[in-house]
Amino acid sequence: SISTTKFGGKWHRLYAGADGWTFQKLEHAIMGYDGPTLLVIKASSKQHDTVTLGAYTAAKWERNKRDFFGVPDCFLFQLVPTLRVLKSLPKMGTRGGHYMYFHSNTNTQNLNPSKKDELVEGLGFGGTVRTPRLFVDCNLEECRASSKDTSFEEGHLGVTPSDDPFSSAFSPSGGASTTSSLHIESLEVFAVGDSETIMKGFQAQNHYRDIADSTLRNARTVDKAAFLGDMRNGVIETKAFAHRGQVDGRAHGCLKVDGKANGI
């Protein structure tokens, strides 16, 4: 059973669509927070069926790990149209353990525009790095939910498959995994737990952001210094520092004009 103490106390919303409907805004809101979080998604199917589902995790979010991370203290859930909780499964050798996933090529390309990988962009739980069990794309528009993987208990998420072979939601027998493709209408992430847990989580996030801001300031200072150095050394053609050469020339009794020395 899932302990209700995980959700005790007052919830604090880390992110909602009103904060900015972009993956970068979502990333900024949750990165660095070191505490349990709850992802809640309200979505609709092509048949306009409403679905509310999401995931809980006790581990902090990490960016661009290129693989899964997290701890077994997590689960998937669905509230509408049916209540369902799918607990994590223990890792067995190389099988399972695919709990959390977060990846965006935007961050990678900002550092190196030529570097782009084939990993799916977005956040997810379970499955593989190309097809997570529960997946939100990097545009925050599409949610895909599958019924089976090796990291969480089996069970349908999203639209329940139909027994009618003429239905678009029909699922053939045989134990194959089924997938629901949903359009996201709202997405929220909450910090959950007791007051002390949430306070420590925000303290860790503030520290994380201070380090990130300091790193960015240092990078900008280095870039500016390197740029000015290149200008002075002629790597970047400019007349901004041409007067320095002329002044040097005067100091030696001549004036440099167009690279030629004229006596004074």
PDB file of N, CA, C and O in Angstrom, residues 7-62:
ATOM      1  N   PHE A   7       2.025  12.408   1.431  1.00  0.00           N
ATOM      2  CA  PHE A   7       1.288  13.558   0.921  1.00  0.00           C
ATOM      3  C   PHE A   7       0.709  14.403   2.047  1.00  0.00           C
ATOM      4  O   PHE A   7      -0.204  15.186   1.840  1.00  0.00           O
ATOM      5  N   GLY A   8       1.243  14.219   3.262  1.00  0.00           N
ATOM      6  CA  GLY A   8       0.755  14.983   4.393  1.00  0.00           C
ATOM      7  C   GLY A   8       1.188  16.435   4.307  1.00  0.00           C
ATOM      8  O   GLY A   8       2.117  16.802   3.596  1.00  0.00           O
ATOM      9  N   GLY A   9       0.519  17.283   5.060  1.00  0.00           N
ATOM     10  CA  GLY A   9       0.877  18.691   5.085  1.00  0.00           C
ATOM     11  C   GLY A   9       0.366  19.437   3.861  1.00  0.00           C
ATOM     12  O   GLY A   9      -0.435  18.937   3.073  1.00  0.00           O
ATOM     13  N   LYS A  10       0.854  20.636   3.703  1.00  0.00           N
ATOM     14  CA  LYS A  10       0.421  21.501   2.621  1.00  0.00           C
ATOM     15  C   LYS A  10       1.270  21.268   1.375  1.00  0.00           C
ATOM     16  O   LYS A  10       2.490  21.236   1.442  1.00  0.00           O
ATOM     17  N   TRP A  11       0.620  21.104   0.245  1.00  0.00           N
ATOM     18  CA  TRP A  11       1.347  20.945  -1.010  1.00  0.00           C
ATOM     19  C   TRP A  11       1.799  22.314  -1.503  1.00  0.00           C
ATOM     20  O   TRP A  11       1.101  23.319  -1.347  1.00  0.00           O
ATOM     21  N   HIS A  12       2.962  22.343  -2.114  1.00  0.00           N
ATOM     22  CA  HIS A  12       3.490  23.573  -2.698  1.00  0.00           C
ATOM     23  C   HIS A  12       3.670  23.353  -4.201  1.00  0.00           C
ATOM     24  O   HIS A  12       4.382  22.442  -4.611  1.00  0.00           O
ATOM     25  N   ARG A  13       3.019  24.168  -4.979  1.00  0.00           N
ATOM     26  CA  ARG A  13       3.104  24.001  -6.425  1.00  0.00           C
ATOM     27  C   ARG A  13       4.422  24.563  -6.951  1.00  0.00           C
ATOM     28  O   ARG A  13       4.734  25.736  -6.769  1.00  0.00           O
ATOM     29  N   LEU A  14       5.195  23.712  -7.586  1.00  0.00           N
ATOM     30  CA  LEU A  14       6.463  24.123  -8.181  1.00  0.00           C
ATOM     31  C   LEU A  14       6.266  24.660  -9.594  1.00  0.00           C
ATOM     32  O   LEU A  14       6.968  25.581 -10.021  1.00  0.00           O
ATOM     33  N   TYR A  15       5.310  24.039 -10.317  1.00  0.00           N
ATOM     34  CA  TYR A  15       5.091  24.464 -11.701  1.00  0.00           C
ATOM     35  C   TYR A  15       3.628  24.269 -12.092  1.00  0.00           C
ATOM     36  O   TYR A  15       2.982  23.306 -11.692  1.00  0.00           O
ATOM     37  N   ALA A  16       3.138  25.208 -12.908  1.00  0.00           N
ATOM     38  CA  ALA A  16       1.837  25.085 -13.560  1.00  0.00           C
ATOM     39  C   ALA A  16       1.955  25.767 -14.916  1.00  0.00           C
ATOM     40  O   ALA A  16       2.847  26.609 -15.127  1.00  0.00           O
ATOM     41  N   GLY A  17       1.068  25.426 -15.825  1.00  0.00           N
ATOM     42  CA  GLY A  17       1.133  25.991 -17.172  1.00  0.00           C
ATOM     43  C   GLY A  17       1.103  27.505 -17.193  1.00  0.00           C
ATOM     44  O   GLY A  17       1.699  28.137 -18.064  1.00  0.00           O
ATOM     45  N   ALA A  18       0.425  28.121 -16.211  1.00  0.00           N
ATOM     46  CA  ALA A  18       0.351  29.580 -16.148  1.00  0.00           C
ATOM     47  C   ALA A  18       1.722  30.215 -15.924  1.00  0.00           C
ATOM     48  O   ALA A  18       1.918  31.408 -16.179  1.00  0.00           O
ATOM     49  N   ASP A  19       2.690  29.430 -15.434  1.00  0.00           N
ATOM     50  CA  ASP A  19       4.041  29.949 -15.196  1.00  0.00           C
ATOM     51  C   ASP A  19       4.828  30.100 -16.491  1.00  0.00           C
ATOM     52  O   ASP A  19       5.912  30.687 -16.500  1.00  0.00           O
ATOM     53  N   GLY A  20       4.273  29.572 -17.594  1.00  0.00           N
ATOM     54  CA  GLY A  20       4.967  29.594 -18.883  1.00  0.00           C
ATOM     55  C   GLY A  20       4.932  28.205 -19.490  1.00  0.00           C
ATOM     56  O   GLY A  20       5.510  27.279 -18.916  1.00  0.00           O
ATOM     57  N   TRP A  21       4.260  28.082 -20.616  1.00  0.00           N
ATOM     58  CA  TRP A  21       4.023  26.759 -21.200  1.00  0.00           C
ATOM     59  C   TRP A  21       5.207  26.343 -22.065  1.00  0.00           C
ATOM     60  O   TRP A  21       5.097  26.165 -23.279  1.00  0.00           O
ATOM     61  N   THR A  22       6.366  26.191 -21.444  1.00  0.00           N
ATOM     62  CA  THR A  22       7.560  25.741 -22.153  1.00  0.00           C
ATOM     63  C   THR A  22       8.314  24.739 -21.295  1.00  0.00           C
ATOM     64  O   THR A  22       8.217  24.761 -20.058  1.00  0.00           O
ATOM     65  N   PHE A  23       9.070  23.887 -21.951  1.00  0.00           N
ATOM     66  CA  PHE A  23       9.850  22.882 -21.233  1.00  0.00           C
ATOM     67  C   PHE A  23      10.937  23.546 -20.395  1.00  0.00           C
ATOM     68  O   PHE A  23      11.282  23.062 -19.319  1.00  0.00           O
ATOM     69  N   GLN A  24      11.458  24.678 -20.885  1.00  0.00           N
ATOM     70  CA  GLN A  24      12.497  25.392 -20.151  1.00  0.00           C
ATOM     71  C   GLN A  24      11.952  25.955 -18.836  1.00  0.00           C
ATOM     72  O   GLN A  24      12.635  25.948 -17.813  1.00  0.00           O
ATOM     73  N   LYS A  25      10.719  26.454 -18.853  1.00  0.00           N
ATOM     74  CA  LYS A  25      10.091  26.972 -17.628  1.00  0.00           C
ATOM     75  C   LYS A  25       9.858  25.838 -16.634  1.00  0.00           C
ATOM     76  O   LYS A  25      10.078  25.992 -15.426  1.00  0.00           O
ATOM     77  N   LEU A  26       9.420  24.696 -17.154  1.00  0.00           N
ATOM     78  CA  LEU A  26       9.210  23.536 -16.298  1.00  0.00           C
ATOM     79  C   LEU A  26      10.534  23.095 -15.677  1.00  0.00           C
ATOM     80  O   LEU A  26      10.611  22.814 -14.473  1.00  0.00           O
ATOM     81  N   GLU A  27      11.559  23.048 -16.492  1.00  0.00           N
ATOM     82  CA  GLU A  27      12.876  22.634 -15.996  1.00  0.00           C
ATOM     83  C   GLU A  27      13.367  23.560 -14.894  1.00  0.00           C
ATOM     84  O   GLU A  27      13.853  23.112 -13.854  1.00  0.00           O
ATOM     85  N   HIS A  28      13.240  24.861 -15.126  1.00  0.00           N
ATOM     86  CA  HIS A  28      13.701  25.833 -14.129  1.00  0.00           C
ATOM     87  C   HIS A  28      12.944  25.672 -12.809  1.00  0.00           C
ATOM     88  O   HIS A  28      13.519  25.837 -11.724  1.00  0.00           O
ATOM     89  N   ALA A  29      11.669  25.332 -12.910  1.00  0.00           N
ATOM     90  CA  ALA A  29      10.831  25.241 -11.720  1.00  0.00           C
ATOM     91  C   ALA A  29      11.155  24.039 -10.850  1.00  0.00           C
ATOM     92  O   ALA A  29      11.040  24.105  -9.625  1.00  0.00           O
ATOM     93  N   ILE A  30      11.572  22.929 -11.462  1.00  0.00           N
ATOM     94  CA  ILE A  30      11.746  21.703 -10.675  1.00  0.00           C
ATOM     95  C   ILE A  30      13.201  21.340 -10.404  1.00  0.00           C
ATOM     96  O   ILE A  30      13.485  20.636  -9.430  1.00  0.00           O
ATOM     97  N   MET A  31      14.128  21.818 -11.232  1.00  0.00           N
ATOM     98  CA  MET A  31      15.522  21.447 -11.029  1.00  0.00           C
ATOM     99  C   MET A  31      16.075  22.054  -9.744  1.00  0.00           C
ATOM    100  O   MET A  31      15.825  23.217  -9.433  1.00  0.00           O
ATOM    101  N   GLY A  32      16.815  21.258  -9.017  1.00  0.00           N
ATOM    102  CA  GLY A  32      17.425  21.711  -7.770  1.00  0.00           C
ATOM    103  C   GLY A  32      16.585  21.443  -6.548  1.00  0.00           C
ATOM    104  O   GLY A  32      17.113  21.397  -5.433  1.00  0.00           O
ATOM    105  N   TYR A  33      15.274  21.261  -6.741  1.00  0.00           N
ATOM    106  CA  TYR A  33      14.426  20.957  -5.587  1.00  0.00           C
ATOM    107  C   TYR A  33      14.721  19.530  -5.145  1.00  0.00           C
ATOM    108  O   TYR A  33      14.517  18.582  -5.902  1.00  0.00           O
ATOM    109  N   ASP A  34      15.166  19.376  -3.907  1.00  0.00           N
ATOM    110  CA  ASP A  34      15.604  18.067  -3.422  1.00  0.00           C
ATOM    111  C   ASP A  34      14.586  17.515  -2.428  1.00  0.00           C
ATOM    112  O   ASP A  34      14.762  17.585  -1.213  1.00  0.00           O
ATOM    113  N   GLY A  35      13.520  16.960  -2.991  1.00  0.00           N
ATOM    114  CA  GLY A  35      12.470  16.385  -2.162  1.00  0.00           C
ATOM    115  C   GLY A  35      11.431  15.711  -3.029  1.00  0.00           C
ATOM    116  O   GLY A  35      11.474  15.793  -4.258  1.00  0.00           O
ATOM    117  N   PRO A  36      10.479  15.008  -2.423  1.00  0.00           N
ATOM    118  CA  PRO A  36       9.451  14.308  -3.180  1.00  0.00           C
ATOM    119  C   PRO A  36       8.587  15.271  -3.994  1.00  0.00           C
ATOM    120  O   PRO A  36       8.258  16.376  -3.531  1.00  0.00           O
ATOM    121  N   THR A  37       8.224  14.862  -5.197  1.00  0.00           N
ATOM    122  CA  THR A  37       7.360  15.671  -6.054  1.00  0.00           C
ATOM    123  C   THR A  37       6.261  14.811  -6.659  1.00  0.00           C
ATOM    124  O   THR A  37       6.404  13.594  -6.809  1.00  0.00           O
ATOM    125  N   LEU A  38       5.183  15.475  -7.030  1.00  0.00           N
ATOM    126  CA  LEU A  38       4.031  14.813  -7.626  1.00  0.00           C
ATOM    127  C   LEU A  38       3.707  15.498  -8.945  1.00  0.00           C
ATOM    128  O   LEU A  38       3.463  16.708  -8.979  1.00  0.00           O
ATOM    129  N   LEU A  39       3.712  14.735 -10.024  1.00  0.00           N
ATOM    130  CA  LEU A  39       3.361  15.231 -11.355  1.00  0.00           C
ATOM    131  C   LEU A  39       1.907  14.875 -11.632  1.00  0.00           C
ATOM    132  O   LEU A  39       1.515  13.708 -11.533  1.00  0.00           O
ATOM    133  N   VAL A  40       1.086  15.889 -11.962  1.00  0.00           N
ATOM    134  CA  VAL A  40      -0.333  15.672 -12.236  1.00  0.00           C
ATOM    135  C   VAL A  40      -0.654  16.209 -13.631  1.00  0.00           C
ATOM    136  O   VAL A  40      -0.423  17.391 -13.909  1.00  0.00           O
ATOM    137  N   ILE A  41      -1.186  15.337 -14.477  1.00  0.00           N
ATOM    138  CA  ILE A  41      -1.487  15.695 -15.864  1.00  0.00           C
ATOM    139  C   ILE A  41      -2.973  15.497 -16.131  1.00  0.00           C
ATOM    140  O   ILE A  41      -3.531  14.433 -15.839  1.00  0.00           O
ATOM    141  N   LYS A  42      -3.597  16.510 -16.678  1.00  0.00           N
ATOM    142  CA  LYS A  42      -4.967  16.370 -17.166  1.00  0.00           C
ATOM    143  C   LYS A  42      -4.899  16.405 -18.684  1.00  0.00           C
ATOM    144  O   LYS A  42      -4.340  17.335 -19.271  1.00  0.00           O
ATOM    145  N   ALA A  43      -5.449  15.370 -19.320  1.00  0.00           N
ATOM    146  CA  ALA A  43      -5.325  15.255 -20.764  1.00  0.00           C
ATOM    147  C   ALA A  43      -6.628  14.729 -21.358  1.00  0.00           C
ATOM    148  O   ALA A  43      -7.555  14.339 -20.633  1.00  0.00           O
ATOM    149  N   SER A  44      -6.695  14.722 -22.684  1.00  0.00           N
ATOM    150  CA  SER A  44      -7.881  14.217 -23.370  1.00  0.00           C
ATOM    151  C   SER A  44      -7.460  13.353 -24.543  1.00  0.00           C
ATOM    152  O   SER A  44      -6.408  13.569 -25.158  1.00  0.00           O
ATOM    153  N   SER A  45      -8.291  12.370 -24.842  1.00  0.00           N
ATOM    154  CA  SER A  45      -8.030  11.477 -25.963  1.00  0.00           C
ATOM    155  C   SER A  45      -8.653  12.045 -27.235  1.00  0.00           C
ATOM    156  O   SER A  45      -9.362  13.062 -27.203  1.00  0.00           O
ATOM    157  N   LYS A  46      -8.402  11.385 -28.358  1.00  0.00           N
ATOM    158  CA  LYS A  46      -9.001  11.811 -29.620  1.00  0.00           C
ATOM    159  C   LYS A  46     -10.514  11.698 -29.577  1.00  0.00           C
ATOM    160  O   LYS A  46     -11.220  12.378 -30.321  1.00  0.00           O
ATOM    161  N   GLN A  47     -11.004  10.830 -28.703  1.00  0.00           N
ATOM    162  CA  GLN A  47     -12.448  10.669 -28.535  1.00  0.00           C
ATOM    163  C   GLN A  47     -13.003  11.637 -27.488  1.00  0.00           C
ATOM    164  O   GLN A  47     -14.150  11.535 -27.073  1.00  0.00           O
ATOM    165  N   HIS A  48     -12.143  12.577 -27.045  1.00  0.00           N
ATOM    166  CA  HIS A  48     -12.507  13.606 -26.069  1.00  0.00           C
ATOM    167  C   HIS A  48     -12.789  13.031 -24.678  1.00  0.00           C
ATOM    168  O   HIS A  48     -13.507  13.640 -23.881  1.00  0.00           O
ATOM    169  N   ASP A  49     -12.230  11.867 -24.404  1.00  0.00           N
ATOM    170  CA  ASP A  49     -12.317  11.306 -23.062  1.00  0.00           C
ATOM    171  C   ASP A  49     -11.299  12.020 -22.169  1.00  0.00           C
ATOM    172  O   ASP A  49     -10.150  12.226 -22.565  1.00  0.00           O
ATOM    173  N   THR A  50     -11.718  12.381 -20.978  1.00  0.00           N
ATOM    174  CA  THR A  50     -10.817  13.071 -20.044  1.00  0.00           C
ATOM    175  C   THR A  50     -10.035  12.057 -19.220  1.00  0.00           C
ATOM    176  O   THR A  50     -10.595  11.078 -18.722  1.00  0.00           O
ATOM    177  N   VAL A  51      -8.754  12.303 -19.086  1.00  0.00           N
ATOM    178  CA  VAL A  51      -7.873  11.429 -18.317  1.00  0.00           C
ATOM    179  C   VAL A  51      -7.044  12.283 -17.365  1.00  0.00           C
ATOM    180  O   VAL A  51      -6.498  13.314 -17.757  1.00  0.00           O
ATOM    181  N   THR A  52      -6.958  11.879 -16.108  1.00  0.00           N
ATOM    182  CA  THR A  52      -6.076  12.521 -15.145  1.00  0.00           C
ATOM    183  C   THR A  52      -5.124  11.463 -14.618  1.00  0.00           C
ATOM    184  O   THR A  52      -5.543  10.445 -14.069  1.00  0.00           O
ATOM    185  N   LEU A  53      -3.841  11.682 -14.804  1.00  0.00           N
ATOM    186  CA  LEU A  53      -2.837  10.696 -14.422  1.00  0.00           C
ATOM    187  C   LEU A  53      -1.545  11.401 -14.052  1.00  0.00           C
ATOM    188  O   LEU A  53      -1.438  12.626 -14.168  1.00  0.00           O
ATOM    189  N   GLY A  54      -0.565  10.629 -13.613  1.00  0.00           N
ATOM    190  CA  GLY A  54       0.694  11.245 -13.245  1.00  0.00           C
ATOM    191  C   GLY A  54       1.629  10.285 -12.552  1.00  0.00           C
ATOM    192  O   GLY A  54       1.521   9.064 -12.705  1.00  0.00           O
ATOM    193  N   ALA A  55       2.542  10.856 -11.768  1.00  0.00           N
ATOM    194  CA  ALA A  55       3.556  10.041 -11.106  1.00  0.00           C
ATOM    195  C   ALA A  55       4.042  10.740  -9.844  1.00  0.00           C
ATOM    196  O   ALA A  55       4.040  11.969  -9.753  1.00  0.00           O
ATOM    197  N   TYR A  56       4.468   9.922  -8.898  1.00  0.00           N
ATOM    198  CA  TYR A  56       5.103  10.404  -7.665  1.00  0.00           C
ATOM    199  C   TYR A  56       6.531   9.888  -7.634  1.00  0.00           C
ATOM    200  O   TYR A  56       6.812   8.748  -8.029  1.00  0.00           O
ATOM    201  N   THR A  57       7.448  10.727  -7.155  1.00  0.00           N
ATOM    202  CA  THR A  57       8.828  10.279  -6.975  1.00  0.00           C
ATOM    203  C   THR A  57       9.437  10.939  -5.751  1.00  0.00           C
ATOM    204  O   THR A  57       9.184  12.117  -5.468  1.00  0.00           O
ATOM    205  N   ALA A  58      10.232  10.181  -5.015  1.00  0.00           N
ATOM    206  CA  ALA A  58      10.929  10.720  -3.856  1.00  0.00           C
ATOM    207  C   ALA A  58      12.291  11.289  -4.234  1.00  0.00           C
ATOM    208  O   ALA A  58      12.937  11.957  -3.428  1.00  0.00           O
ATOM    209  N   ALA A  59      12.749  11.019  -5.450  1.00  0.00           N
ATOM    210  CA  ALA A  59      14.077  11.463  -5.896  1.00  0.00           C
ATOM    211  C   ALA A  59      13.989  12.831  -6.557  1.00  0.00           C
ATOM    212  O   ALA A  59      12.956  13.204  -7.121  1.00  0.00           O
ATOM    213  N   LYS A  60      15.081  13.573  -6.510  1.00  0.00           N
ATOM    214  CA  LYS A  60      15.115  14.874  -7.170  1.00  0.00           C
ATOM    215  C   LYS A  60      15.286  14.687  -8.678  1.00  0.00           C
ATOM    216  O   LYS A  60      15.807  13.673  -9.145  1.00  0.00           O
ATOM    217  N   TRP A  61      14.856  15.688  -9.424  1.00  0.00           N
ATOM    218  CA  TRP A  61      14.982  15.658 -10.878  1.00  0.00           C
ATOM    219  C   TRP A  61      16.406  16.027 -11.300  1.00  0.00           C
ATOM    220  O   TRP A  61      17.045  16.861 -10.673  1.00  0.00           O
ATOM    221  N   GLU A  62      16.862  15.408 -12.361  1.00  0.00           N
ATOM    222  CA  GLU A  62      18.192  15.673 -12.900  1.00  0.00           C
ATOM    223  C   GLU A  62      18.078  15.893 -14.398  1.00  0.00           C
ATOM    224  O   GLU A  62      17.275  15.246 -15.075  1.00  0.00           O
TER     225      GLU A  62
END
